[in-house]
PDB file of C-alpha atoms in Angstrom:
ATOM      1  CA  PHE A   1       2.798  -8.598  -9.810  1.00  0.00           C
ATOM      2  CA  LYS A   2       1.421 -10.968 -12.429  1.00  0.00           C
ATOM      3  CA  GLN A   3       3.410  -9.184 -15.127  1.00  0.00           C
ATOM      4  CA  VAL A   4       6.588  -9.329 -13.000  1.00  0.00           C
ATOM      5  CA  ASN A   5       6.044 -12.998 -12.182  1.00  0.00           C
ATOM      6  CA  ASP A   6       5.309 -13.865 -15.813  1.00  0.00           C
ATOM      7  CA  THR A   7       8.280 -11.883 -17.150  1.00  0.00           C
ATOM      8  CA  TYR A   8      10.971 -12.406 -14.512  1.00  0.00           C
ATOM      9  CA  GLY A   9       9.702 -15.333 -12.444  1.00  0.00           C
ATOM     10  CA  HIS A  10       8.189 -15.746  -9.021  1.00  0.00           C
ATOM     11  CA  ARG A  11      11.504 -15.208  -7.274  1.00  0.00           C
ATOM     12  CA  ALA A  12      11.673 -11.654  -8.647  1.00  0.00           C
ATOM     13  CA  GLY A  13       8.042 -11.057  -7.664  1.00  0.00           C
ATOM     14  CA  ASP A  14       8.728 -12.312  -4.145  1.00  0.00           C
ATOM     15  CA  GLU A  15      11.824 -10.114  -3.900  1.00  0.00           C
ATOM     16  CA  ILE A  16       9.844  -7.030  -4.888  1.00  0.00           C
ATOM     17  CA  LEU A  17       7.068  -7.868  -2.431  1.00  0.00           C
ATOM     18  CA  LEU A  18       9.641  -8.246   0.359  1.00  0.00           C
ATOM     19  CA  ARG A  19      11.281  -4.924  -0.555  1.00  0.00           C
ATOM     20  CA  VAL A  20       7.916  -3.181  -0.554  1.00  0.00           C
ATOM     21  CA  ALA A  21       7.053  -4.729   2.819  1.00  0.00           C
ATOM     22  CA  ASP A  22      10.433  -3.613   4.217  1.00  0.00           C
ATOM     23  CA  ALA A  23       9.913  -0.064   2.946  1.00  0.00           C
ATOM     24  CA  LEU A  24       6.498   0.075   4.596  1.00  0.00           C
ATOM     25  CA  ARG A  25       7.722  -1.470   7.848  1.00  0.00           C
ATOM     26  CA  LEU A  26      10.622   0.977   8.063  1.00  0.00           C
ATOM     27  CA  GLY A  27       8.348   3.915   7.262  1.00  0.00           C
ATOM     28  CA  ILE A  28       5.876   3.426  10.100  1.00  0.00           C
ATOM     29  CA  ARG A  29       6.020   3.895  13.867  1.00  0.00           C
ATOM     30  CA  ASP A  30       6.388   1.119  16.429  1.00  0.00           C
ATOM     31  CA  CYS A  31       2.720   1.480  17.394  1.00  0.00           C
ATOM     32  CA  ASP A  32       1.547   1.077  13.771  1.00  0.00           C
ATOM     33  CA  TYR A  33       0.759  -2.285  12.257  1.00  0.00           C
ATOM     34  CA  ALA A  34       1.547  -3.594   8.765  1.00  0.00           C
ATOM     35  CA  SER A  35       0.104  -6.818   7.404  1.00  0.00           C
ATOM     36  CA  ARG A  36      -0.337  -8.641   4.130  1.00  0.00           C
ATOM     37  CA  TYR A  37      -4.026  -8.332   3.323  1.00  0.00           C
ATOM     38  CA  GLY A  38      -4.292 -10.106  -0.020  1.00  0.00           C
ATOM     39  CA  GLY A  39      -2.123 -11.510  -2.759  1.00  0.00           C
ATOM     40  CA  GLU A  40      -0.316  -8.258  -3.371  1.00  0.00           C
ATOM     41  CA  GLU A  41      -2.227  -6.007  -1.003  1.00  0.00           C
ATOM     42  CA  LEU A  42      -0.810  -4.800   2.274  1.00  0.00           C
ATOM     43  CA  ALA A  43      -2.717  -3.040   5.038  1.00  0.00           C
ATOM     44  CA  LEU A  44      -1.426  -0.444   7.468  1.00  0.00           C
ATOM     45  CA  LEU A  45      -3.248   0.346  10.700  1.00  0.00           C
ATOM     46  CA  LEU A  46      -2.215   3.721  12.076  1.00  0.00           C
ATOM     47  CA  PRO A  47      -3.682   4.344  15.535  1.00  0.00           C
ATOM     48  CA  GLU A  48      -3.949   7.914  16.761  1.00  0.00           C
ATOM     49  CA  THR A  49      -3.264   9.252  13.278  1.00  0.00           C
ATOM     50  CA  SER A  50      -5.378  11.932  11.636  1.00  0.00           C
ATOM     51  CA  GLU A  51      -6.687  11.493   8.132  1.00  0.00           C
ATOM     52  CA  GLU A  52      -4.313  14.203   6.911  1.00  0.00           C
ATOM     53  CA  GLN A  53      -1.335  12.524   8.585  1.00  0.00           C
ATOM     54  CA  ALA A  54      -2.317   9.169   7.071  1.00  0.00           C
ATOM     55  CA  MET A  55      -2.582  10.728   3.598  1.00  0.00           C
ATOM     56  CA  ALA A  56       0.866  12.334   3.971  1.00  0.00           C
ATOM     57  CA  LEU A  57       2.407   9.077   5.198  1.00  0.00           C
ATOM     58  CA  ALA A  58       0.813   7.083   2.378  1.00  0.00           C
ATOM     59  CA  ASP A  59       2.146   9.541  -0.188  1.00  0.00           C
ATOM     60  CA  ARG A  60       5.646   9.414   1.306  1.00  0.00           C
ATOM     61  CA  LEU A  61       5.571   5.605   1.285  1.00  0.00           C
ATOM     62  CA  ARG A  62       4.225   5.620  -2.284  1.00  0.00           C
ATOM     63  CA  ARG A  63       7.223   7.673  -3.398  1.00  0.00           C
ATOM     64  CA  GLN A  64       9.645   5.388  -1.532  1.00  0.00           C
ATOM     65  CA  VAL A  65       8.152   2.301  -3.139  1.00  0.00           C
ATOM     66  CA  SER A  66       8.388   3.869  -6.597  1.00  0.00           C
ATOM     67  CA  ASN A  67      12.172   4.023  -6.142  1.00  0.00           C
ATOM     68  CA  LEU A  68      12.471   0.249  -5.659  1.00  0.00           C
ATOM     69  CA  VAL A  69      13.847  -2.066  -8.334  1.00  0.00           C
ATOM     70  CA  ALA A  70      14.379  -5.815  -8.372  1.00  0.00           C
ATOM     71  CA  ARG A  71      17.915  -7.054  -7.751  1.00  0.00           C
ATOM     72  CA  SER A  72      19.075  -7.287 -11.361  1.00  0.00           C
ATOM     73  CA  GLN A  73      16.056  -6.231 -13.402  1.00  0.00           C
ATOM     74  CA  GLU A  74      14.858  -2.762 -14.145  1.00  0.00           C
ATOM     75  CA  VAL A  75      11.325  -3.300 -12.910  1.00  0.00           C
ATOM     76  CA  ARG A  76       9.179  -0.253 -12.249  1.00  0.00           C
ATOM     77  CA  VAL A  77       7.410  -0.626  -8.942  1.00  0.00           C
ATOM     78  CA  THR A  78       4.419   1.507  -8.049  1.00  0.00           C
ATOM     79  CA  ALA A  79       2.057   1.549  -5.110  1.00  0.00           C
ATOM     80  CA  SER A  80      -1.517   2.674  -4.787  1.00  0.00           C
ATOM     81  CA  PHE A  81      -3.018   3.468  -1.401  1.00  0.00           C
ATOM     82  CA  GLY A  82      -6.565   3.685  -0.144  1.00  0.00           C
ATOM     83  CA  VAL A  83      -6.866   5.690   3.086  1.00  0.00           C
ATOM     84  CA  ALA A  84      -9.854   5.368   5.390  1.00  0.00           C
ATOM     85  CA  GLN A  85     -10.560   6.457   8.927  1.00  0.00           C
ATOM     86  CA  LEU A  86     -12.521   4.591  11.590  1.00  0.00           C
ATOM     87  CA  GLU A  87     -15.886   6.301  11.842  1.00  0.00           C
ATOM     88  CA  GLU A  88     -18.357   6.543  14.663  1.00  0.00           C
ATOM     89  CA  GLY A  89     -21.010   3.955  13.992  1.00  0.00           C
ATOM     90  CA  ASP A  90     -18.664   1.418  12.415  1.00  0.00           C
ATOM     91  CA  SER A  91     -19.916  -1.915  13.671  1.00  0.00           C
ATOM     92  CA  CYS A  92     -16.595  -3.673  13.092  1.00  0.00           C
ATOM     93  CA  GLY A  93     -13.208  -3.353  11.434  1.00  0.00           C
ATOM     94  CA  ASP A  94     -14.721  -4.744   8.247  1.00  0.00           C
ATOM     95  CA  ASP A  95     -16.461  -1.396   7.652  1.00  0.00           C
ATOM     96  CA  LEU A  96     -13.108   0.386   7.785  1.00  0.00           C
ATOM     97  CA  LEU A  97     -11.436  -2.171   5.515  1.00  0.00           C
ATOM     98  CA  GLU A  98     -14.267  -1.929   2.997  1.00  0.00           C
ATOM     99  CA  ARG A  99     -13.882   1.865   2.718  1.00  0.00           C
ATOM    100  CA  ALA A 100     -10.093   1.546   2.413  1.00  0.00           C
ATOM    101  CA  ASP A 101     -10.522  -1.137  -0.248  1.00  0.00           C
ATOM    102  CA  GLN A 102     -12.911   1.041  -2.258  1.00  0.00           C
ATOM    103  CA  ALA A 103     -10.442   3.943  -2.080  1.00  0.00           C
ATOM    104  CA  LEU A 104      -7.674   1.595  -3.237  1.00  0.00           C
ATOM    105  CA  TYR A 105      -9.743   0.478  -6.235  1.00  0.00           C
ATOM    106  CA  ARG A 106     -10.396   4.131  -7.068  1.00  0.00           C
ATOM    107  CA  ALA A 107      -6.624   4.823  -6.941  1.00  0.00           C
ATOM    108  CA  LYS A 108      -5.964   1.890  -9.256  1.00  0.00           C
ATOM    109  CA  GLY A 109      -8.755   2.974 -11.591  1.00  0.00           C
ATOM    110  CA  LEU A 110      -7.328   6.488 -11.830  1.00  0.00           C
ATOM    111  CA  GLY A 111      -4.041   5.166 -13.154  1.00  0.00           C
ATOM    112  CA  ARG A 112      -2.276   3.636 -10.142  1.00  0.00           C
ATOM    113  CA  ASP A 113       0.706   5.050  -8.245  1.00  0.00           C
ATOM    114  CA  ARG A 114      -1.483   7.395  -6.199  1.00  0.00           C
ATOM    115  CA  VAL A 115      -3.234   7.814  -2.878  1.00  0.00           C
ATOM    116  CA  CYS A 116      -7.019   8.104  -2.638  1.00  0.00           C
ATOM    117  CA  ASN A 117      -9.004   8.984   0.442  1.00  0.00           C
ATOM    118  CA  ALA A 118     -12.228   7.094   1.210  1.00  0.00           C
ATOM    119  CA  GLY A 119     -13.735  10.305   2.572  1.00  0.00           C
ATOM    120  CA  LYS A 120     -13.161  12.261  -0.641  1.00  0.00           C
ATOM    121  CA  SER A 121     -14.273  11.523  -4.189  1.00  0.00           C
TER     122      SER A 121
END
């Protein structure tokens, strides 16, 4: 987003972020929860969803986001996802978020525009 903001302005960056958020919101069920987690990070909580289902959903959403462009600029938009599952023994939601965050960093480190699973290396 820094490159978009620096090149096209904050309005374009905000527009892209809103389009990404809309794509995610429209791609999840009513019982799921989407939230902004950081500057450009968004978190999805998917209750009663298997790890395999979450991976498939994340990949579908990744592809949808990659088709987004800003209103008048040809801006390539990509999304990286880190998928983690609540584990027995987690003391709080922070454990889950930490694993998802590590998987997200791995996805970014492998070249972005991909889905990585916290349970798999």
